[in-house]
Structures are given as C-alpha cells and as structure tokens.
C-alpha cells in the first residue's frame, strides 16, 4: 500500500526511516519543546496543536493537487485502496467486491468521503449514505479530492480547527477540541443534527450526501473501511463475504490506549511489530467453537426474523464461556 507517514517527533522519524518507511518531519517534529499527549479526552494543549498541524498538512497536500487518504495511526491497511478511491474506470467498481453498496462509482462525485462509527456494515451496504448520516462521522479514515470544493473545504477545516469562529456552532458543549468534532459541525447543514441527506432523487444505497456549503460528501462503505466493532467483534466482513481495505481500532476498551489497540490487532493476526517469540515458549489454546446454548439463542432470533447481533446473545455467550472456564479451573 503506498503511504506517507508524518512523524510528530524526531525519534519517530528516525525509527520509521530505519525500517524503510516513507516518512517526513511534520512542523511539530521541528519543535524540540513539543511533547504529544495522546489522551482520549482530546482537550490538552498538545492535542490541539496536533489537530491544527495535521489538518494543515492535509490542506497543504490537497492544494498541491493530490488526492489525500488521511489515516489515523491506529488503522491497519489490508490492501491498496487506490483503485477504489481514484475509480478511474469501470473495472475499478470490482475493487470493492462487486456489492451494489460498495461500488466506487457511487463515490466518484464526492469531494470528501469519510468513514463511520455506525454498527451495521450490512445496513450500510443496503441503505448507503443515509445510514451514515444519522451516526458519528469518523475522520480517522478521510479521503479528500483536490476538486475546487474539496480543496476549499480542506483549507476551511484547518482554519476552523485553528481558530473556531464565534457563535454557537463551534462552541461547547460537544465542540470543539478535536478536528473530528469540527468536521462534524462543518458538514452538517447549519451545524445541526443530522443535517445531512442524500441528494434529491438519489437511489437507495447511494453513497453521497448534501453537506453544508458547496460540498458533496461521500460515505465510505463501512464493510470496506471497517471500525473496530464491525471487524473484531462482529467479524461482519466474513458474514458479508467482503475483503476490507482497512480496519480502524475504534471501540477498544481500556480508555482506547495504545496497548489495548495493539492487542486487538494481535488477536486478529494483524499485528506484525512483535519480536520473534523465544524458542520453546508455550501458549494457551483458545477454543472458538460456539456453545450449544448460544447457537440455540441465535437460531431463535433468526426464526423470529431478528438480528442475533444483540446484547441478549452476547450475554448468553459470556455466561457460557465463563461457565466453561470455571468448569475447567
């Protein structure tokens, strides 16, 4: 996957280049006094400076005429999204797997396309951008095209993060210590909720939304640009028979800190940063088979025409696994 990593400090830059990564020093890396605070509250002075810097870097690259796929560092890329994102020919539609709700042609007119924290990749494929409009937009996976509207939006996003205008739209509560919060307020018409809707006459499953200003906003298919719950918990890609481009380690417990996210990737076989294990190291085997009582509960929901992805089934599974573990102890 072609990529460019913006290093926030000199040590990260040295480590990246040592391993052959394509990286550069961001403006913050040139400030010896800067120390990044990755707190999930996103309200520290260092985080605000970081948000200003990264939105500025996105805007700067887009103004140079490049399309930018902006990615958080807690995203694992599984395959190259370029054919899908650039969508230069009819054959590119197959890059998404061929599902009607995952065709790149449905996003070709988007100036900006963003991922979602919504919970159902299946509903997202069926309903399209209208489903994403009602949830939280996640700028951890954000695609910006160098169209006139896309370039203007990227510049205005950086300016708004750097110096929010007066008034209620960008004022507390709920705004605006992070670039994602600013993004959400900017694209929703009037800054209100939901403030987004498909264009008039758009087909069901379309991936475009009318956003505030002269912007066409696209919704990246959740089945292809997956959040943590969809991939790690639901394993929805297996059920839907799709090959995701990326996995974002959202919906991670332990205050979303790095160690917990690394473990999530490790358990899914997506973590490649561990050193080789010592010779003779022993491991605990994990039985992933489904307990009979859980299978019965799932079948009951299926018989009633309801989704088995609910709290009742999760609790049944938890009880069965705890009982099995206690029985072996």
Coordinates of C-alpha atoms in Angstrom, one line a residue:
X1 CA 0.0 0.0 0.0
X2 CA 1.6 3.4 -1.0
X3 CA 1.8 5.6 2.0
X4 CA 3.5 8.7 3.6
X5 CA 3.9 8.9 7.4
X6 CA 4.0 12.3 9.1
X7 CA 6.3 11.9 12.1
X8 CA 5.3 14.1 15.1
X9 CA 8.7 13.8 16.7
X10 CA 12.3 13.2 15.6
X11 CA 12.6 9.9 17.4
X12 CA 9.6 8.5 15.5
X13 CA 11.1 9.8 12.2
X14 CA 14.4 8.0 12.9
X15 CA 12.6 4.8 13.8
X16 CA 10.4 5.0 10.7
X17 CA 13.3 5.6 8.3
X18 CA 15.4 2.9 10.0
X19 CA 12.7 0.4 8.9
X20 CA 12.4 1.8 5.4
X21 CA 9.2 3.7 5.9
X22 CA 8.3 6.6 3.7
X23 CA 8.2 9.4 6.3
X24 CA 8.8 13.1 6.8
X25 CA 9.2 15.5 9.7
X26 CA 6.0 17.4 10.4
X27 CA 6.2 21.0 11.7
X28 CA 5.7 19.7 15.3
X29 CA 8.7 17.4 14.9
X30 CA 10.8 20.5 14.4
X31 CA 9.8 21.9 17.7
X32 CA 12.1 20.4 20.3
X33 CA 9.8 21.5 23.2
X34 CA 6.7 19.8 21.8
X35 CA 5.5 16.6 23.6
X36 CA 2.4 14.8 22.3
X37 CA -0.3 13.9 24.8
X38 CA -2.5 11.2 23.2
X39 CA -5.2 11.4 26.0
X40 CA -8.6 10.2 24.7
X41 CA -10.1 13.4 26.1
X42 CA -8.6 15.3 23.2
X43 CA -8.5 18.5 25.2
X44 CA -4.9 19.1 26.1
X45 CA -2.9 21.9 24.6
X46 CA -0.6 19.4 22.8
X47 CA -3.6 17.7 21.2
X48 CA -5.0 21.0 20.0
X49 CA -1.6 21.8 18.4
X50 CA -1.5 18.3 16.8
X51 CA -5.1 18.8 15.4
X52 CA -4.1 22.1 13.9
X53 CA -0.9 20.6 12.4
X54 CA -2.5 17.5 10.8
X55 CA -5.4 19.4 9.3
X56 CA -2.9 21.9 7.9
X57 CA -0.8 19.1 6.4
X58 CA -3.9 17.6 4.7
X59 CA -4.9 21.0 3.3
X60 CA -1.3 21.7 2.1
X61 CA -1.1 18.5 0.2
X62 CA -4.5 18.8 -1.3
X63 CA -3.7 22.3 -2.5
X64 CA -0.7 20.8 -4.3
X65 CA -3.2 18.9 -6.4
X66 CA -3.0 15.5 -4.7
X67 CA -5.9 13.4 -3.5
X68 CA -5.3 12.5 0.2
X69 CA -6.4 9.4 2.1
X70 CA -5.9 10.6 5.6
X71 CA -5.4 7.8 8.1
X72 CA -5.0 7.6 11.9
X73 CA -2.1 5.6 13.1
X74 CA -4.5 3.0 14.7
X75 CA -5.6 1.9 11.3
X76 CA -4.4 -1.4 9.7
X77 CA -4.4 -1.3 5.9
X78 CA -5.1 -4.7 4.5
X79 CA -4.9 -3.9 0.8
X80 CA -4.3 -1.0 -1.5
X81 CA -7.4 1.3 -1.7
X82 CA -6.1 3.4 -4.6
X83 CA -8.1 1.7 -7.4
X84 CA -11.3 2.1 -5.4
X85 CA -10.7 5.7 -4.3
X86 CA -9.5 7.0 -7.6
X87 CA -12.1 5.0 -9.5
X88 CA -10.7 5.8 -12.9
X89 CA -12.5 3.1 -14.9
X90 CA -15.4 0.7 -14.9
X91 CA -13.2 -2.1 -13.8
X92 CA -12.4 -0.3 -10.5
X93 CA -16.0 -1.0 -9.4
X94 CA -14.9 -4.6 -8.8
X95 CA -12.2 -3.4 -6.3
X96 CA -14.9 -3.1 -3.6
X97 CA -16.1 -6.7 -4.2
X98 CA -18.9 -6.0 -6.5
X99 CA -21.7 -5.4 -3.9
X100 CA -24.1 -2.7 -5.1
X101 CA -23.4 -0.6 -2.0
X102 CA -19.7 -0.9 -2.3
X103 CA -19.1 0.3 -5.9
X104 CA -16.6 3.1 -6.2
X105 CA -18.6 4.8 -9.0
X106 CA -21.2 5.7 -6.3
X107 CA -18.5 7.9 -4.7
X108 CA -16.9 9.3 -7.8
X109 CA -18.6 12.7 -7.4
X110 CA -17.7 13.1 -3.8
X111 CA -15.3 16.0 -2.9
X112 CA -14.7 14.5 0.5
X113 CA -15.5 10.9 1.8
X114 CA -15.5 9.9 5.4
X115 CA -15.8 6.7 7.5
X116 CA -18.5 6.0 10.1
X117 CA -18.8 4.8 13.7
X118 CA -22.1 3.1 12.9
X119 CA -22.5 -0.5 13.9
X120 CA -24.0 -2.4 10.9
X121 CA -22.0 -2.8 7.8
X122 CA -24.9 -4.8 6.3
X123 CA -27.3 -1.9 6.8
X124 CA -24.7 0.5 5.4
X125 CA -24.4 -1.6 2.2
X126 CA -28.2 -1.7 1.9
X127 CA -29.2 1.9 2.8
X128 CA -26.0 3.7 1.9
X129 CA -25.0 7.2 2.9
X130 CA -28.4 7.8 4.5
X131 CA -27.5 5.3 7.2
X132 CA -24.2 7.0 7.9
X133 CA -25.8 10.4 8.1
X134 CA -27.5 9.5 11.4
X135 CA -24.3 8.4 13.1
X136 CA -20.9 9.7 14.0
X137 CA -18.6 10.5 11.2
X138 CA -15.0 9.4 11.9
X139 CA -12.2 11.4 10.3
X140 CA -9.6 8.7 11.2
X141 CA -10.4 7.5 7.6
X142 CA -10.9 10.5 5.4
X143 CA -10.5 10.9 1.7
X144 CA -10.2 14.4 0.2
X145 CA -10.1 15.0 -3.6
X146 CA -8.4 18.1 -5.0
X147 CA -11.6 19.4 -6.6
X148 CA -12.4 23.1 -6.1
X149 CA -14.9 22.2 -3.3
X150 CA -12.6 19.6 -1.7
X151 CA -9.6 22.0 -1.7
X152 CA -11.7 24.8 -0.3
X153 CA -13.1 22.5 2.4
X154 CA -9.7 21.2 3.5
X155 CA -8.4 24.7 3.8
X156 CA -11.5 25.8 5.8
X157 CA -11.3 22.8 8.0
X158 CA -7.8 23.7 9.0
X159 CA -8.7 27.3 9.6
X160 CA -11.7 26.4 11.7
X161 CA -9.7 23.9 13.8
X162 CA -7.0 26.6 14.3
X163 CA -9.4 29.4 15.1
X164 CA -13.0 28.5 15.6
X165 CA -15.3 31.3 14.7
X166 CA -17.5 32.9 17.4
X167 CA -21.1 31.7 17.8
X168 CA -22.9 28.5 19.0
X169 CA -21.9 26.3 16.1
X170 CA -18.4 25.6 17.3
X171 CA -18.9 26.3 21.0
X172 CA -19.1 23.8 24.0
X173 CA -20.7 21.5 25.0
X174 CA -19.7 18.8 22.5
X175 CA -17.3 21.0 20.5
X176 CA -14.7 21.6 19.5
X177 CA -11.4 20.3 21.0
X178 CA -10.8 17.8 18.2
X179 CA -10.6 18.1 14.4
X180 CA -13.3 15.4 14.1
X181 CA -15.8 17.4 16.1
X182 CA -15.1 20.4 14.0
X183 CA -15.6 18.3 10.8
X184 CA -18.9 17.1 12.0
X185 CA -20.2 20.6 12.8
X186 CA -18.9 21.9 9.4
X187 CA -20.5 19.3 7.1
X188 CA -24.0 19.2 8.8
X189 CA -26.3 21.9 7.4
X190 CA -26.5 24.6 10.0
X191 CA -24.3 22.6 12.3
X192 CA -27.4 20.7 13.5
X193 CA -28.2 17.0 13.6
X194 CA -28.5 15.1 11.4
X195 CA -28.1 18.0 8.9
X196 CA -27.2 15.6 6.1
X197 CA -29.4 13.9 3.5
X198 CA -28.9 12.2 0.1
X199 CA -29.4 14.4 -3.0
X200 CA -32.9 14.6 -4.4
X201 CA -33.7 11.5 -6.5
X202 CA -30.7 9.6 -5.2
X203 CA -31.2 5.8 -5.4
X204 CA -31.4 3.7 -2.3
X205 CA -27.9 2.6 -1.3
X206 CA -26.3 5.7 -2.9
X207 CA -23.2 7.0 -1.1
X208 CA -23.5 10.8 -1.5
X209 CA -24.9 13.4 0.9
X210 CA -25.7 17.0 0.6
X211 CA -23.4 18.8 3.0
X212 CA -23.3 22.4 4.2
X213 CA -21.8 24.8 1.6
X214 CA -20.9 23.7 -1.9
X215 CA -19.6 20.3 -0.8
X216 CA -20.6 16.8 -1.9
X217 CA -19.9 14.4 1.0
X218 CA -19.4 10.7 0.4
X219 CA -19.8 7.9 2.9
X220 CA -17.0 5.3 2.7
X221 CA -18.6 1.8 2.8
X222 CA -18.4 0.5 6.3
X223 CA -17.9 -3.0 5.0
X224 CA -14.7 -1.9 3.3
X225 CA -13.4 0.7 5.7
X226 CA -14.3 -1.0 9.0
X227 CA -14.4 0.2 12.5
X228 CA -13.3 -1.9 15.4
X229 CA -16.7 -3.3 16.4
X230 CA -17.6 -4.3 12.9
X231 CA -14.3 -6.2 12.3
X232 CA -13.1 -7.5 15.7
X233 CA -16.4 -8.2 17.4
X234 CA -19.0 -8.8 14.6
X235 CA -16.5 -10.2 12.0
X236 CA -19.0 -8.7 9.6
X237 CA -16.6 -9.0 6.6
X238 CA -16.8 -12.8 6.9
X239 CA -20.6 -12.8 7.0
X240 CA -20.9 -10.4 4.1
X241 CA -18.1 -12.0 2.1
X242 CA -16.1 -8.8 1.5
X243 CA -12.4 -8.0 1.8
X244 CA -12.0 -4.8 3.7
X245 CA -9.4 -2.2 2.7
X246 CA -8.8 -1.0 6.3
X247 CA -9.6 -1.7 10.0
X248 CA -9.7 1.2 12.4
X249 CA -9.2 0.1 16.1
X250 CA -12.1 2.0 17.5
X251 CA -14.5 0.5 20.1
X252 CA -11.5 -0.6 22.2
X253 CA -11.7 -0.7 25.9
X254 CA -9.1 0.5 28.5
X255 CA -9.6 4.1 27.6
X256 CA -8.6 3.4 24.0
X257 CA -4.9 3.4 24.9
X258 CA -2.3 2.1 22.5
X259 CA -1.6 -1.2 24.3
X260 CA -5.2 -2.3 24.1
X261 CA -5.4 -1.4 20.4
X262 CA -2.2 -3.3 19.7
X263 CA -3.7 -6.3 21.5
X264 CA -6.9 -6.1 19.4
X265 CA -4.8 -6.2 16.2
X266 CA -2.6 -9.0 17.7
X267 CA -5.6 -11.2 18.4
X268 CA -6.8 -10.7 14.9
X269 CA -3.5 -11.7 13.4
X270 CA -2.9 -8.1 12.1
X271 CA 0.0 -7.1 14.4
X272 CA 3.5 -7.5 12.9
X273 CA 5.6 -5.4 15.4
X274 CA 6.3 -8.1 18.0
X275 CA 9.8 -9.6 18.1
X276 CA 10.1 -13.4 17.4
X277 CA 9.0 -15.5 20.4
X278 CA 11.7 -17.3 22.4
X279 CA 12.3 -20.9 21.4
X280 CA 10.1 -23.3 23.4
X281 CA 7.6 -20.7 24.5
X282 CA 4.3 -22.2 25.5
X283 CA 0.8 -20.8 24.6
X284 CA -2.7 -21.3 25.8
X285 CA -5.0 -22.7 23.1
X286 CA -8.3 -21.0 22.7
X287 CA -11.4 -22.9 21.6
X288 CA -13.5 -20.7 19.3
X289 CA -16.4 -23.1 18.9
X290 CA -19.9 -21.9 19.6
X291 CA -21.6 -23.3 22.8
X292 CA -24.9 -25.1 22.1
X293 CA -26.9 -22.7 24.2
X294 CA -25.6 -19.7 22.2
X295 CA -26.4 -21.5 18.9
X296 CA -29.9 -22.1 20.2
X297 CA -30.3 -18.4 21.2
X298 CA -29.1 -17.3 17.8
X299 CA -31.4 -19.7 16.0
X300 CA -34.3 -18.4 18.0
X301 CA -33.7 -14.8 16.8
X302 CA -33.3 -16.0 13.2
X303 CA -36.6 -17.8 13.4
X304 CA -38.2 -14.6 14.6
X305 CA -36.6 -12.7 11.7
X306 CA -34.5 -10.6 14.1
X307 CA -30.7 -10.0 14.1
X308 CA -28.7 -12.1 16.5
X309 CA -26.2 -9.3 17.0
X310 CA -27.7 -8.0 20.2
X311 CA -27.0 -7.8 24.0
X312 CA -29.0 -10.9 24.8
X313 CA -26.9 -13.2 22.7
X314 CA -23.7 -11.6 23.9
X315 CA -24.7 -12.2 27.5
X316 CA -25.6 -15.7 26.7
X317 CA -22.2 -16.2 25.2
X318 CA -20.5 -14.6 28.1
X319 CA -22.3 -16.8 30.6
X320 CA -21.4 -20.0 28.6
X321 CA -17.7 -19.1 28.3
X322 CA -17.4 -18.2 32.0
X323 CA -19.2 -21.4 33.0
X324 CA -16.8 -23.4 30.7
X325 CA -13.8 -21.7 32.1
X326 CA -14.8 -22.2 35.7
X327 CA -15.6 -25.8 35.0
X328 CA -12.0 -26.3 33.8
X329 CA -10.4 -24.4 36.6

